[in-house]
CSV table of C-alpha atoms and ligand atoms in Angstrom, one decimal:
chain,number,residue,atom,x,y,z
A,1,MET,CA,23.8,134.8,-25.2
A,2,ASN,CA,21.5,132.0,-26.3
A,3,ARG,CA,22.7,128.5,-27.2
A,4,ALA,CA,22.0,127.4,-30.8
A,5,LEU,CA,18.6,126.0,-31.4
A,6,ARG,CA,18.9,122.2,-31.1
A,7,ALA,CA,15.4,120.9,-30.5
A,8,LEU,CA,11.7,121.5,-31.0
A,9,ILE,CA,9.3,120.3,-28.3
A,10,PHE,CA,5.6,119.9,-29.2
A,11,ASP,CA,2.5,119.8,-27.2
A,12,VAL,CA,-0.2,117.5,-28.7
A,13,ASP,CA,-3.8,118.5,-27.9
A,14,GLY,CA,-4.6,121.7,-29.7
A,15,THR,CA,-1.0,122.1,-31.1
A,16,LEU,CA,-0.4,119.1,-33.3
A,17,ALA,CA,-4.1,118.8,-34.0
A,18,GLU,CA,-7.4,120.3,-32.8
A,19,THR,CA,-8.3,117.3,-30.7
A,20,GLU,CA,-10.5,118.9,-28.1
A,21,GLU,CA,-13.8,118.5,-29.9
A,22,LEU,CA,-13.3,114.7,-30.1
A,23,HIS,CA,-12.2,114.7,-26.4
A,24,ARG,CA,-15.5,116.5,-25.6
A,25,LEU,CA,-17.6,114.0,-27.7
A,26,ALA,CA,-15.8,111.1,-26.1
A,27,PHE,CA,-16.6,112.4,-22.6
A,28,ASN,CA,-20.3,113.0,-23.5
A,29,GLU,CA,-20.7,109.5,-25.1
A,30,THR,CA,-19.0,107.9,-22.1
A,31,PHE,CA,-21.4,109.7,-19.7
A,32,ALA,CA,-24.3,108.4,-21.7
A,33,ALA,CA,-22.9,104.9,-21.7
A,34,PHE,CA,-22.6,105.0,-17.9
A,35,GLY,CA,-26.3,106.2,-17.7
A,36,LEU,CA,-25.3,109.7,-16.5
A,37,ASP,CA,-27.4,112.6,-17.8
A,38,TRP,CA,-24.4,114.9,-18.1
A,39,THR,CA,-23.6,116.9,-21.2
A,40,TRP,CA,-20.7,119.2,-21.8
A,41,ASP,CA,-21.5,121.6,-24.6
A,42,ARG,CA,-18.7,123.5,-26.5
A,43,ALA,CA,-18.8,126.6,-24.3
A,44,CYS,CA,-18.8,124.6,-21.1
A,45,TYR,CA,-15.9,122.4,-22.3
A,46,ARG,CA,-13.9,125.4,-23.4
A,47,GLY,CA,-14.2,126.8,-19.8
A,48,LEU,CA,-13.4,123.4,-18.3
A,49,LEU,CA,-10.1,123.3,-20.3
A,50,ALA,CA,-8.7,125.6,-17.6
A,51,VAL,CA,-8.0,122.3,-15.8
A,52,ASP,CA,-5.3,120.4,-17.5
A,53,GLY,CA,-5.8,116.6,-17.9
A,54,GLY,CA,-9.1,114.9,-18.7
A,55,ARG,CA,-9.2,112.9,-15.5
A,56,GLN,CA,-8.5,116.0,-13.4
A,57,ARG,CA,-11.0,118.0,-15.4
A,58,LEU,CA,-13.7,115.4,-14.7
A,59,ALA,CA,-12.9,115.2,-11.0
A,60,THR,CA,-13.1,119.0,-10.7
A,61,TRP,CA,-16.5,119.1,-12.5
A,62,ILE,CA,-17.9,116.3,-10.4
A,63,THR,CA,-16.9,118.0,-7.2
A,64,VAL,CA,-18.9,121.1,-8.2
A,65,HIS,CA,-21.8,119.6,-10.2
A,66,ALA,CA,-22.4,116.0,-9.0
A,67,ALA,CA,-22.1,116.0,-5.2
A,68,PRO,CA,-23.7,112.5,-4.7
A,69,ILE,CA,-21.0,111.0,-6.9
A,70,ALA,CA,-18.3,113.0,-5.2
A,71,ALA,CA,-19.6,111.7,-1.8
A,72,ARG,CA,-19.3,108.0,-2.8
A,73,VAL,CA,-16.5,106.2,-1.0
A,74,ASP,CA,-15.5,104.7,-4.3
A,75,HIS,CA,-15.6,107.9,-6.3
A,76,GLU,CA,-11.9,107.9,-7.2
A,77,ALA,CA,-12.3,104.4,-8.7
A,78,PHE,CA,-15.5,105.6,-10.5
A,79,ILE,CA,-13.7,108.6,-12.0
A,80,ASP,CA,-10.8,106.3,-13.1
A,81,ALA,CA,-13.3,103.9,-14.8
A,82,LEU,CA,-15.1,106.8,-16.5
A,83,HIS,CA,-11.8,108.3,-17.8
A,84,ARG,CA,-10.5,104.9,-19.0
A,85,ALA,CA,-13.8,104.4,-21.0
A,86,LYS,CA,-13.5,108.0,-22.3
A,87,THR,CA,-9.9,107.2,-23.5
A,88,ARG,CA,-11.1,104.1,-25.3
A,89,ARG,CA,-14.0,106.0,-27.0
A,90,TYR,CA,-11.6,108.9,-28.0
A,91,GLY,CA,-9.3,106.4,-29.7
A,92,GLU,CA,-12.3,104.9,-31.6
A,93,LEU,CA,-13.5,108.4,-32.6
A,94,VAL,CA,-10.0,109.4,-33.9
A,95,ALA,CA,-9.8,106.1,-35.8
A,96,ASP,CA,-13.3,106.4,-37.3
A,97,ARG,CA,-13.3,110.1,-38.2
A,98,GLY,CA,-9.6,110.9,-38.7
A,99,LEU,CA,-8.1,114.0,-37.2
A,100,PRO,CA,-5.9,116.2,-39.5
A,101,LEU,CA,-2.7,117.8,-38.2
A,102,ARG,CA,-2.9,121.6,-38.0
A,103,PRO,CA,-1.4,123.6,-40.8
A,104,GLY,CA,2.4,123.5,-41.0
A,105,ILE,CA,2.9,120.7,-38.5
A,106,ALA,CA,3.8,117.8,-40.8
A,107,ARG,CA,5.9,120.2,-43.0
A,108,LEU,CA,7.8,121.6,-40.0
A,109,LEU,CA,8.5,118.2,-38.5
A,110,ASP,CA,10.1,117.1,-41.8
A,111,GLU,CA,12.0,120.4,-42.2
A,112,ALA,CA,13.3,120.1,-38.6
A,113,HIS,CA,14.5,116.6,-39.1
A,114,ALA,CA,16.2,117.6,-42.4
A,115,ALA,CA,17.9,120.4,-40.5
A,116,GLY,CA,19.3,118.1,-37.8
A,117,LEU,CA,17.0,119.4,-35.0
A,118,GLU,CA,15.8,116.9,-32.4
A,119,LEU,CA,12.0,116.5,-32.0
A,120,ALA,CA,10.2,115.8,-28.8
A,121,ILE,CA,6.6,115.7,-27.4
A,122,ALA,CA,5.5,117.1,-24.0
A,123,THR,CA,1.8,116.3,-23.5
A,124,THR,CA,-0.7,116.0,-20.7
A,125,THR,CA,-2.6,113.2,-22.5
A,126,SER,CA,-1.7,109.5,-22.5
A,127,ALA,CA,0.7,107.6,-24.7
A,128,VAL,CA,-2.3,105.7,-26.2
A,129,ASN,CA,-3.9,108.9,-27.3
A,130,VAL,CA,-0.7,110.2,-28.9
A,131,GLU,CA,-0.4,106.9,-30.7
A,132,ALA,CA,-4.1,107.2,-31.9
A,133,LEU,CA,-3.4,110.6,-33.4
A,134,LEU,CA,0.1,110.1,-34.9
A,135,ALA,CA,0.1,106.5,-36.2
A,136,PRO,CA,-2.5,107.2,-38.9
A,137,GLN,CA,-0.5,110.3,-39.9
A,138,PHE,CA,3.0,108.8,-40.0
A,139,GLY,CA,2.6,105.1,-39.8
A,140,ASP,CA,3.6,102.6,-37.1
A,141,GLY,CA,7.1,104.1,-37.1
A,142,TRP,CA,5.9,107.5,-35.9
A,143,ARG,CA,7.7,107.2,-32.6
A,144,ARG,CA,11.1,107.1,-34.3
A,145,ARG,CA,10.6,110.7,-35.4
A,146,PHE,CA,10.8,111.8,-31.8
A,147,ALA,CA,13.9,111.7,-29.5
A,148,ALA,CA,11.6,111.9,-26.5
A,149,VAL,CA,7.9,111.5,-25.9
A,150,VAL,CA,6.8,112.6,-22.4
A,151,THR,CA,3.2,112.0,-21.3
A,152,GLY,CA,1.1,113.0,-18.3
A,153,SER,CA,1.3,109.7,-16.4
A,154,GLU,CA,5.1,109.9,-16.3
A,155,ILE,CA,5.5,113.1,-14.2
A,156,ALA,CA,4.5,114.4,-10.8
A,157,ALA,CA,2.6,117.6,-11.8
A,158,LEU,CA,0.7,118.4,-15.0
A,159,LYS,CA,0.8,121.8,-16.9
A,160,PRO,CA,1.2,124.6,-15.9
A,161,ALA,CA,3.9,123.0,-13.7
A,162,PRO,CA,7.2,122.7,-15.6
A,163,ASP,CA,7.6,118.9,-15.1
A,164,LEU,CA,6.6,117.7,-18.6
A,165,TYR,CA,9.0,120.2,-20.3
A,166,ALA,CA,11.8,119.7,-17.7
A,167,GLU,CA,11.6,115.9,-18.3
A,168,ALA,CA,11.7,116.4,-22.1
A,169,LEU,CA,14.8,118.5,-21.7
A,170,ARG,CA,16.4,115.9,-19.4
A,171,ARG,CA,15.7,113.1,-22.0
A,172,LEU,CA,17.1,115.3,-24.8
A,173,ARG,CA,20.1,116.1,-22.6
A,174,LEU,CA,19.7,119.8,-23.5
A,175,GLU,CA,19.5,123.1,-21.6
A,176,ALA,CA,16.2,125.0,-21.9
A,177,ASP,CA,17.8,127.7,-24.1
A,178,ALA,CA,18.6,125.2,-26.8
A,179,ALA,CA,15.0,124.4,-27.4
A,180,LEU,CA,11.7,126.0,-28.5
A,181,ALA,CA,8.3,124.8,-27.4
A,182,PHE,CA,5.0,124.8,-29.5
A,183,GLU,CA,1.9,125.3,-27.4
A,184,ASP,CA,-1.7,126.3,-27.8
A,185,SER,CA,-3.0,126.9,-24.3
A,186,SER,CA,-2.4,129.1,-21.3
A,187,ASN,CA,-1.4,126.2,-19.1
A,188,GLY,CA,0.9,124.9,-21.8
A,189,ILE,CA,2.7,128.2,-22.4
A,190,ARG,CA,3.2,128.7,-18.6
A,191,SER,CA,4.5,125.1,-18.3
A,192,ALA,CA,7.2,125.6,-21.0
A,193,GLN,CA,8.1,129.0,-19.8
A,194,ALA,CA,8.4,127.7,-16.2
A,195,ALA,CA,10.9,125.2,-17.6
A,196,GLY,CA,12.8,128.2,-19.2
A,197,ILE,CA,11.8,127.4,-22.8
A,198,GLY,CA,10.7,130.0,-25.3
A,199,VAL,CA,7.3,129.3,-26.8
A,200,VAL,CA,5.7,129.6,-30.3
A,201,ALA,CA,2.0,129.8,-29.5
A,202,THR,CA,-0.7,128.8,-31.9
A,203,PRO,CA,-4.0,129.0,-30.0
A,204,THR,CA,-7.3,127.5,-31.1
A,205,TRP,CA,-10.8,128.5,-30.2
A,206,TYR,CA,-10.9,125.9,-27.5
A,207,SER,CA,-7.6,127.1,-26.0
A,208,SER,CA,-8.2,130.8,-26.1
A,209,ALA,CA,-11.0,131.2,-23.6
A,210,ARG,CA,-8.5,132.8,-21.3
A,211,ARG,CA,-6.0,135.5,-22.2
A,212,LEU,CA,-2.8,133.7,-23.1
A,213,PRO,CA,0.5,134.6,-21.5
A,214,ASP,CA,2.9,136.5,-23.9
A,215,ALA,CA,4.8,133.9,-25.9
A,216,LEU,CA,7.9,134.5,-28.0
A,217,ILE,CA,5.4,134.8,-30.8
A,218,THR,CA,1.7,134.0,-31.1
A,219,LEU,CA,0.2,133.0,-34.5
A,220,PRO,CA,-3.1,131.6,-35.7
A,221,HIS,CA,-1.2,128.5,-37.0
A,222,LEU,CA,2.2,127.7,-38.6
A,223,GLY,CA,1.2,128.2,-42.2
A,224,ASP,CA,1.6,126.0,-45.2
A,225,PRO,CA,1.6,126.4,-49.0
A,226,GLY,CA,-2.1,125.3,-49.0
A,227,CYS,CA,-2.9,127.4,-46.0
A,228,PRO,CA,-0.6,130.5,-45.8
A,229,LEU,CA,-0.4,132.9,-42.9
A,230,PRO,CA,-1.9,136.3,-43.7
A,231,PRO,CA,0.9,138.4,-45.2
A,232,ASP,CA,1.1,140.9,-42.3
A,233,LEU,CA,2.0,138.3,-39.8
A,234,PRO,CA,5.6,137.4,-38.8
A,235,GLY,CA,6.7,134.2,-40.5
A,236,ALA,CA,4.3,134.6,-43.4
A,237,PRO,CA,3.6,132.8,-45.6
A,238,TRP,CA,4.7,129.9,-43.4
A,239,VAL,CA,7.0,129.4,-40.4
A,240,ASP,CA,10.2,127.6,-41.4
A,241,ILE,CA,13.4,126.6,-39.6
A,242,ALA,CA,15.1,129.9,-40.5
A,243,CYS,CA,12.2,131.8,-38.8
A,244,LEU,CA,12.5,129.6,-35.8
A,245,ARG,CA,16.2,130.1,-35.5
A,246,ALA,CA,15.8,133.9,-35.8
A,247,TRP,CA,13.0,134.1,-33.1
A,248,HIS,CA,15.0,131.8,-30.9
A,249,ALA,CA,18.1,133.9,-31.2
A,250,CYS,CA,16.5,137.3,-30.5
A,251,ARG,CA,14.0,136.0,-27.9
A,252,ARG,CA,11.8,139.0,-28.6
A,253,ILE,CA,8.1,138.9,-27.6
A,254,ARG,CA,5.9,139.8,-30.5
A,255,SER,CA,2.4,139.1,-29.3
A,256,ARG,CA,-0.7,139.0,-31.5
A,257,PRO,CA,-4.3,139.6,-30.4
A,258,LEU,CA,-6.2,136.4,-29.9
A,259,ARG,CA,-8.5,135.1,-32.6
A,260,GLU,CA,-12.0,134.3,-31.6
A,261,THR,CA,-12.5,131.6,-34.2
A,262,PRO,CA,-10.2,128.8,-35.2
A,263,PRO,CA,-8.3,129.3,-38.5
A,264,CYS,CA,-10.3,128.0,-41.4
A,265,CYS,CA,-8.2,126.5,-44.2
B,301,XBP,C1,-4.7,119.1,-23.0
B,301,XBP,C2,-5.5,118.3,-22.1
B,301,XBP,C3,-5.8,116.9,-22.4
B,301,XBP,C4,-7.0,116.6,-23.2
B,301,XBP,C5,-7.7,115.3,-22.7
B,301,XBP,O1,-3.4,119.1,-22.6
B,301,XBP,O2,-5.7,118.8,-21.0
B,301,XBP,O3,-6.1,116.5,-21.1
B,301,XBP,O4,-8.0,117.6,-23.1
B,301,XBP,O5,-6.8,114.3,-22.7
B,301,XBP,P1,-2.2,119.8,-23.2
B,301,XBP,P2,-6.9,113.2,-21.4
B,301,XBP,O6,-2.1,121.1,-22.5
B,301,XBP,O7,-1.0,118.9,-22.9
B,301,XBP,O8,-2.5,120.0,-24.6
B,301,XBP,O9,-8.3,112.9,-21.1
B,301,XBP,O10,-6.1,112.0,-22.0
B,301,XBP,O11,-6.1,113.8,-20.3
B,302,MG,MG1,-2.5,121.8,-25.7
C-alpha cells in the first residue's frame, strides 16, 4: 500500500525548461573564447548528454577527442576553468534570450502548492544555473516555492546514481513512496527510480537519443490550456493534481512511444 502523495520533485534541465540548446551554445562560445576550434553540433551534443553533468561531459569528450589537452598536467584545472566560463556564458544567454518553462510546469507548481504538496528540485546543474532559469520566471523569491533544492555539487554521485533524489527525500523528511519525480532523461529516470520514486517522464528531443526506461507514465509534456495534450493521451488535456494522485496510487506503468521531435506549442 502506497503512502499518500506528499511531494513533487522536479529535475531542471529538460524538465522545467528545454535548456540544452543554450547549454550547447554556451559550450561552443566558450570553446571559441578559449581559442579552441571545437564545435558541438546538435546531433553530437544529443549523444554527449549520455554523460550527466556539463563538466563530466566535457572531460569525457576531451579524453576521446583532444588527447594533447588530456595529457597536460594541469588538465583538471583547465577543464574547471572552461566549465566555469561556460556557466557564466550560459547565465548570460538565459538572461539575454529568456527561456520559457515547458507547458504545464508553472500551472502545476501553483496547483501543487494550493493542494498542500511540497515541491523540491533535484538537478545535476549548479545552483547559479537554477537561479538563472527560475528568478526571471518567479522573481527573486522563487526559492521559497521549494522546500528543498538539491544541486550536483552537493552530492557524491550524479544521475543515474540515486544520490540527488535520496538527498531531496532526506531534506523533505519523506519516504520515497510519498513523492513523485518529474524527469526528461534516461539518467534522470534511472536516478529517481534508484531512489525508489515513481517518475512522470516528459522527454525532449535532446533527452530521447536513447530509449528511456519505463516510467510510471511518459508524455510529450504536461499540457496546459494553451498547449493541451492530444486527446488520446492519459492526463489529457493537461496533467493536474488529481491525475498525479491517481497515477501515484496505482503505480501502473503506461509507457508511450518516444517522440522524435520536441512538442511544438
Ligand atoms: C542535465 C545535465 C546538465 C546540463 C549542463 O542534467 O547534465 O549537466 O546539461 O549543466 P539533469 P552543467 O539530468 O539533472 O537534467 O554544465 O551546469 O552541469
Ligand atoms: Mg534533465
